[in-house]
JSON list of C-alpha atoms in Angstrom, two decimals:
[
{"chain": "A", "resi": 143, "resn": "UNK", "atom": "CA", "xyz": [51.68, -148.18, 74.36]},
{"chain": "A", "resi": 144, "resn": "UNK", "atom": "CA", "xyz": [48.84, -145.83, 73.55]},
{"chain": "A", "resi": 145, "resn": "UNK", "atom": "CA", "xyz": [49.10, -143.27, 70.77]},
{"chain": "A", "resi": 146, "resn": "UNK", "atom": "CA", "xyz": [46.91, -140.17, 70.50]},
{"chain": "A", "resi": 147, "resn": "UNK", "atom": "CA", "xyz": [46.05, -138.23, 67.36]},
{"chain": "A", "resi": 148, "resn": "UNK", "atom": "CA", "xyz": [44.36, -134.82, 67.40]},
{"chain": "A", "resi": 149, "resn": "UNK", "atom": "CA", "xyz": [42.36, -133.47, 64.48]},
{"chain": "A", "resi": 150, "resn": "UNK", "atom": "CA", "xyz": [39.70, -130.92, 63.63]},
{"chain": "A", "resi": 151, "resn": "UNK", "atom": "CA", "xyz": [41.69, -127.70, 63.86]},
{"chain": "A", "resi": 152, "resn": "UNK", "atom": "CA", "xyz": [41.64, -125.02, 61.23]},
{"chain": "A", "resi": 153, "resn": "UNK", "atom": "CA", "xyz": [41.13, -121.36, 60.46]},
{"chain": "A", "resi": 154, "resn": "UNK", "atom": "CA", "xyz": [37.89, -119.81, 61.65]},
{"chain": "A", "resi": 155, "resn": "UNK", "atom": "CA", "xyz": [36.46, -116.32, 62.10]},
{"chain": "A", "resi": 156, "resn": "UNK", "atom": "CA", "xyz": [35.92, -114.95, 65.59]},
{"chain": "A", "resi": 157, "resn": "UNK", "atom": "CA", "xyz": [32.56, -116.15, 66.86]},
{"chain": "A", "resi": 158, "resn": "UNK", "atom": "CA", "xyz": [32.75, -119.36, 64.88]},
{"chain": "A", "resi": 159, "resn": "UNK", "atom": "CA", "xyz": [32.99, -122.96, 66.02]},
{"chain": "A", "resi": 160, "resn": "UNK", "atom": "CA", "xyz": [35.28, -125.96, 65.69]},
{"chain": "A", "resi": 161, "resn": "UNK", "atom": "CA", "xyz": [35.09, -129.51, 67.00]},
{"chain": "A", "resi": 162, "resn": "UNK", "atom": "CA", "xyz": [38.39, -131.13, 67.91]},
{"chain": "A", "resi": 163, "resn": "UNK", "atom": "CA", "xyz": [38.82, -134.88, 68.07]},
{"chain": "A", "resi": 164, "resn": "UNK", "atom": "CA", "xyz": [41.33, -137.03, 69.94]},
{"chain": "A", "resi": 165, "resn": "UNK", "atom": "CA", "xyz": [41.65, -140.62, 68.79]},
{"chain": "A", "resi": 166, "resn": "UNK", "atom": "CA", "xyz": [43.30, -143.21, 71.03]},
{"chain": "A", "resi": 167, "resn": "UNK", "atom": "CA", "xyz": [44.98, -146.26, 69.55]},
{"chain": "A", "resi": 168, "resn": "UNK", "atom": "CA", "xyz": [44.20, -148.63, 72.40]},
{"chain": "A", "resi": 169, "resn": "UNK", "atom": "CA", "xyz": [40.82, -149.32, 73.97]},
{"chain": "A", "resi": 170, "resn": "UNK", "atom": "CA", "xyz": [42.15, -149.86, 77.50]},
{"chain": "A", "resi": 171, "resn": "UNK", "atom": "CA", "xyz": [43.58, -146.35, 77.65]},
{"chain": "A", "resi": 172, "resn": "UNK", "atom": "CA", "xyz": [40.20, -144.82, 76.83]},
{"chain": "A", "resi": 173, "resn": "UNK", "atom": "CA", "xyz": [39.17, -145.61, 80.41]},
{"chain": "A", "resi": 174, "resn": "UNK", "atom": "CA", "xyz": [41.32, -142.78, 81.75]},
{"chain": "A", "resi": 175, "resn": "UNK", "atom": "CA", "xyz": [40.84, -139.10, 82.39]},
{"chain": "A", "resi": 176, "resn": "UNK", "atom": "CA", "xyz": [41.60, -137.19, 79.20]},
{"chain": "A", "resi": 177, "resn": "UNK", "atom": "CA", "xyz": [42.89, -133.65, 79.17]},
{"chain": "A", "resi": 178, "resn": "UNK", "atom": "CA", "xyz": [42.96, -130.89, 76.58]},
{"chain": "A", "resi": 179, "resn": "UNK", "atom": "CA", "xyz": [45.84, -128.40, 76.67]},
{"chain": "A", "resi": 180, "resn": "UNK", "atom": "CA", "xyz": [46.97, -125.67, 74.34]},
{"chain": "A", "resi": 181, "resn": "UNK", "atom": "CA", "xyz": [50.17, -123.85, 73.53]},
{"chain": "A", "resi": 182, "resn": "UNK", "atom": "CA", "xyz": [50.21, -120.38, 72.01]},
{"chain": "A", "resi": 183, "resn": "UNK", "atom": "CA", "xyz": [53.35, -118.68, 70.66]},
{"chain": "A", "resi": 184, "resn": "UNK", "atom": "CA", "xyz": [55.49, -117.41, 73.51]},
{"chain": "A", "resi": 185, "resn": "UNK", "atom": "CA", "xyz": [53.40, -119.16, 76.15]},
{"chain": "A", "resi": 186, "resn": "UNK", "atom": "CA", "xyz": [53.69, -122.34, 78.18]},
{"chain": "A", "resi": 187, "resn": "UNK", "atom": "CA", "xyz": [51.32, -125.21, 77.63]},
{"chain": "A", "resi": 188, "resn": "UNK", "atom": "CA", "xyz": [48.14, -124.43, 79.54]},
{"chain": "A", "resi": 189, "resn": "UNK", "atom": "CA", "xyz": [45.16, -126.40, 80.74]},
{"chain": "A", "resi": 190, "resn": "UNK", "atom": "CA", "xyz": [41.95, -126.08, 78.74]},
{"chain": "A", "resi": 191, "resn": "UNK", "atom": "CA", "xyz": [39.61, -128.89, 79.80]},
{"chain": "A", "resi": 192, "resn": "UNK", "atom": "CA", "xyz": [39.46, -132.44, 81.09]},
{"chain": "A", "resi": 193, "resn": "UNK", "atom": "CA", "xyz": [36.89, -135.21, 81.25]},
{"chain": "A", "resi": 194, "resn": "UNK", "atom": "CA", "xyz": [36.86, -138.31, 83.42]},
{"chain": "A", "resi": 195, "resn": "UNK", "atom": "CA", "xyz": [36.57, -141.81, 82.00]},
{"chain": "A", "resi": 196, "resn": "UNK", "atom": "CA", "xyz": [32.81, -142.13, 82.51]},
{"chain": "A", "resi": 197, "resn": "UNK", "atom": "CA", "xyz": [32.17, -138.78, 80.86]},
{"chain": "A", "resi": 198, "resn": "UNK", "atom": "CA", "xyz": [30.24, -137.30, 83.79]},
{"chain": "A", "resi": 199, "resn": "UNK", "atom": "CA", "xyz": [33.02, -135.22, 85.31]},
{"chain": "A", "resi": 200, "resn": "UNK", "atom": "CA", "xyz": [34.46, -132.21, 83.52]},
{"chain": "A", "resi": 201, "resn": "UNK", "atom": "CA", "xyz": [36.57, -129.18, 84.34]},
{"chain": "A", "resi": 202, "resn": "UNK", "atom": "CA", "xyz": [37.44, -126.07, 82.31]},
{"chain": "A", "resi": 203, "resn": "UNK", "atom": "CA", "xyz": [39.70, -123.09, 82.64]},
{"chain": "A", "resi": 204, "resn": "UNK", "atom": "CA", "xyz": [37.73, -119.95, 83.40]},
{"chain": "A", "resi": 205, "resn": "UNK", "atom": "CA", "xyz": [38.32, -118.30, 80.03]},
{"chain": "A", "resi": 206, "resn": "UNK", "atom": "CA", "xyz": [36.55, -121.09, 78.11]},
{"chain": "A", "resi": 207, "resn": "UNK", "atom": "CA", "xyz": [33.68, -121.87, 80.48]},
{"chain": "A", "resi": 208, "resn": "UNK", "atom": "CA", "xyz": [30.35, -121.65, 78.70]},
{"chain": "A", "resi": 209, "resn": "UNK", "atom": "CA", "xyz": [32.05, -121.78, 75.31]},
{"chain": "A", "resi": 210, "resn": "UNK", "atom": "CA", "xyz": [33.87, -125.14, 75.22]},
{"chain": "A", "resi": 211, "resn": "UNK", "atom": "CA", "xyz": [32.40, -128.56, 75.97]},
{"chain": "A", "resi": 212, "resn": "UNK", "atom": "CA", "xyz": [34.40, -131.76, 76.45]},
{"chain": "A", "resi": 213, "resn": "UNK", "atom": "CA", "xyz": [32.86, -135.13, 75.71]},
{"chain": "A", "resi": 214, "resn": "UNK", "atom": "CA", "xyz": [33.95, -138.67, 74.92]},
{"chain": "A", "resi": 215, "resn": "UNK", "atom": "CA", "xyz": [32.80, -141.86, 73.26]},
{"chain": "A", "resi": 216, "resn": "UNK", "atom": "CA", "xyz": [34.64, -144.77, 74.84]},
{"chain": "A", "resi": 217, "resn": "UNK", "atom": "CA", "xyz": [33.19, -147.28, 72.38]},
{"chain": "A", "resi": 218, "resn": "UNK", "atom": "CA", "xyz": [35.03, -145.39, 69.64]},
{"chain": "A", "resi": 219, "resn": "UNK", "atom": "CA", "xyz": [38.12, -144.59, 71.73]},
{"chain": "A", "resi": 220, "resn": "UNK", "atom": "CA", "xyz": [37.47, -140.90, 71.05]},
{"chain": "A", "resi": 221, "resn": "UNK", "atom": "CA", "xyz": [37.44, -137.67, 73.00]},
{"chain": "A", "resi": 222, "resn": "UNK", "atom": "CA", "xyz": [36.07, -134.38, 71.70]},
{"chain": "A", "resi": 223, "resn": "UNK", "atom": "CA", "xyz": [36.25, -130.69, 72.41]},
{"chain": "A", "resi": 224, "resn": "UNK", "atom": "CA", "xyz": [33.43, -128.59, 71.00]},
{"chain": "A", "resi": 225, "resn": "UNK", "atom": "CA", "xyz": [34.62, -125.00, 70.74]},
{"chain": "A", "resi": 226, "resn": "UNK", "atom": "CA", "xyz": [31.99, -122.30, 70.25]},
{"chain": "A", "resi": 227, "resn": "UNK", "atom": "CA", "xyz": [32.15, -118.50, 70.21]},
{"chain": "A", "resi": 228, "resn": "UNK", "atom": "CA", "xyz": [35.84, -118.66, 69.41]},
{"chain": "A", "resi": 229, "resn": "UNK", "atom": "CA", "xyz": [38.03, -115.68, 70.17]},
{"chain": "A", "resi": 230, "resn": "UNK", "atom": "CA", "xyz": [41.41, -114.59, 68.85]},
{"chain": "A", "resi": 231, "resn": "UNK", "atom": "CA", "xyz": [42.93, -115.49, 72.23]},
{"chain": "A", "resi": 232, "resn": "UNK", "atom": "CA", "xyz": [41.99, -119.13, 71.59]},
{"chain": "A", "resi": 233, "resn": "UNK", "atom": "CA", "xyz": [44.56, -119.31, 68.79]},
{"chain": "A", "resi": 234, "resn": "UNK", "atom": "CA", "xyz": [47.01, -122.08, 69.71]},
{"chain": "A", "resi": 235, "resn": "UNK", "atom": "CA", "xyz": [48.07, -125.63, 69.02]},
{"chain": "A", "resi": 236, "resn": "UNK", "atom": "CA", "xyz": [45.71, -127.92, 70.91]},
{"chain": "A", "resi": 237, "resn": "UNK", "atom": "CA", "xyz": [46.86, -131.21, 72.41]},
{"chain": "A", "resi": 238, "resn": "UNK", "atom": "CA", "xyz": [45.18, -134.10, 74.16]},
{"chain": "A", "resi": 239, "resn": "UNK", "atom": "CA", "xyz": [46.84, -136.21, 76.82]},
{"chain": "A", "resi": 240, "resn": "UNK", "atom": "CA", "xyz": [46.11, -138.96, 79.32]},
{"chain": "A", "resi": 241, "resn": "UNK", "atom": "CA", "xyz": [46.22, -138.33, 83.07]},
{"chain": "A", "resi": 242, "resn": "UNK", "atom": "CA", "xyz": [48.89, -140.50, 84.68]},
{"chain": "A", "resi": 243, "resn": "UNK", "atom": "CA", "xyz": [48.59, -139.27, 88.26]},
{"chain": "A", "resi": 244, "resn": "UNK", "atom": "CA", "xyz": [50.83, -137.14, 90.39]},
{"chain": "A", "resi": 245, "resn": "UNK", "atom": "CA", "xyz": [48.32, -134.63, 91.75]},
{"chain": "A", "resi": 246, "resn": "UNK", "atom": "CA", "xyz": [46.63, -131.75, 89.98]},
{"chain": "A", "resi": 247, "resn": "UNK", "atom": "CA", "xyz": [44.34, -132.65, 87.10]},
{"chain": "A", "resi": 248, "resn": "UNK", "atom": "CA", "xyz": [45.17, -129.25, 85.61]},
{"chain": "A", "resi": 249, "resn": "UNK", "atom": "CA", "xyz": [48.93, -129.69, 85.41]},
{"chain": "A", "resi": 250, "resn": "UNK", "atom": "CA", "xyz": [50.44, -130.73, 82.10]},
{"chain": "A", "resi": 251, "resn": "UNK", "atom": "CA", "xyz": [53.20, -132.53, 83.98]},
{"chain": "A", "resi": 252, "resn": "UNK", "atom": "CA", "xyz": [50.65, -135.09, 85.16]},
{"chain": "A", "resi": 253, "resn": "UNK", "atom": "CA", "xyz": [49.63, -136.07, 81.63]},
{"chain": "A", "resi": 254, "resn": "UNK", "atom": "CA", "xyz": [51.42, -138.16, 79.05]},
{"chain": "A", "resi": 255, "resn": "UNK", "atom": "CA", "xyz": [51.07, -139.72, 75.61]},
{"chain": "A", "resi": 256, "resn": "UNK", "atom": "CA", "xyz": [50.61, -136.36, 73.92]},
{"chain": "A", "resi": 257, "resn": "UNK", "atom": "CA", "xyz": [49.58, -136.29, 70.31]},
{"chain": "A", "resi": 258, "resn": "UNK", "atom": "CA", "xyz": [51.11, -134.09, 67.64]},
{"chain": "A", "resi": 259, "resn": "UNK", "atom": "CA", "xyz": [48.54, -131.36, 68.22]},
{"chain": "A", "resi": 260, "resn": "UNK", "atom": "CA", "xyz": [46.14, -129.57, 65.90]},
{"chain": "A", "resi": 261, "resn": "UNK", "atom": "CA", "xyz": [46.38, -125.89, 65.01]},
{"chain": "A", "resi": 262, "resn": "UNK", "atom": "CA", "xyz": [43.45, -123.62, 65.78]},
{"chain": "A", "resi": 263, "resn": "UNK", "atom": "CA", "xyz": [43.63, -120.14, 64.31]},
{"chain": "A", "resi": 264, "resn": "UNK", "atom": "CA", "xyz": [40.91, -117.59, 65.04]},
{"chain": "A", "resi": 265, "resn": "UNK", "atom": "CA", "xyz": [40.90, -114.48, 62.88]},
{"chain": "A", "resi": 266, "resn": "UNK", "atom": "CA", "xyz": [39.27, -111.23, 63.92]}
]
């Protein structure tokens, strides 16, 4: 079955940028909607962004609209999240997952094959 690996996190000053990557182990699973979620200390895992398999359909939570951009390169089995104008509130562990159905494309319960996550820390 597919395995996902997130990378690209790190420590950055407020206003800075990071580009997260999500690598899929199997080509066939790259043709699925991919979602980005994050988990901050004391909070539940929350939706950040998603992108459909063709790369022409995206969705973002309100707090990151205009700052984050999801993209993908199916030939490389990769998904990306460009994060600009980072804020302290963006500090969290970021995860990617594959939509498996069940309803809402914003619900973590409808995604699977989570990676280990990558830590993003924004200092102010």
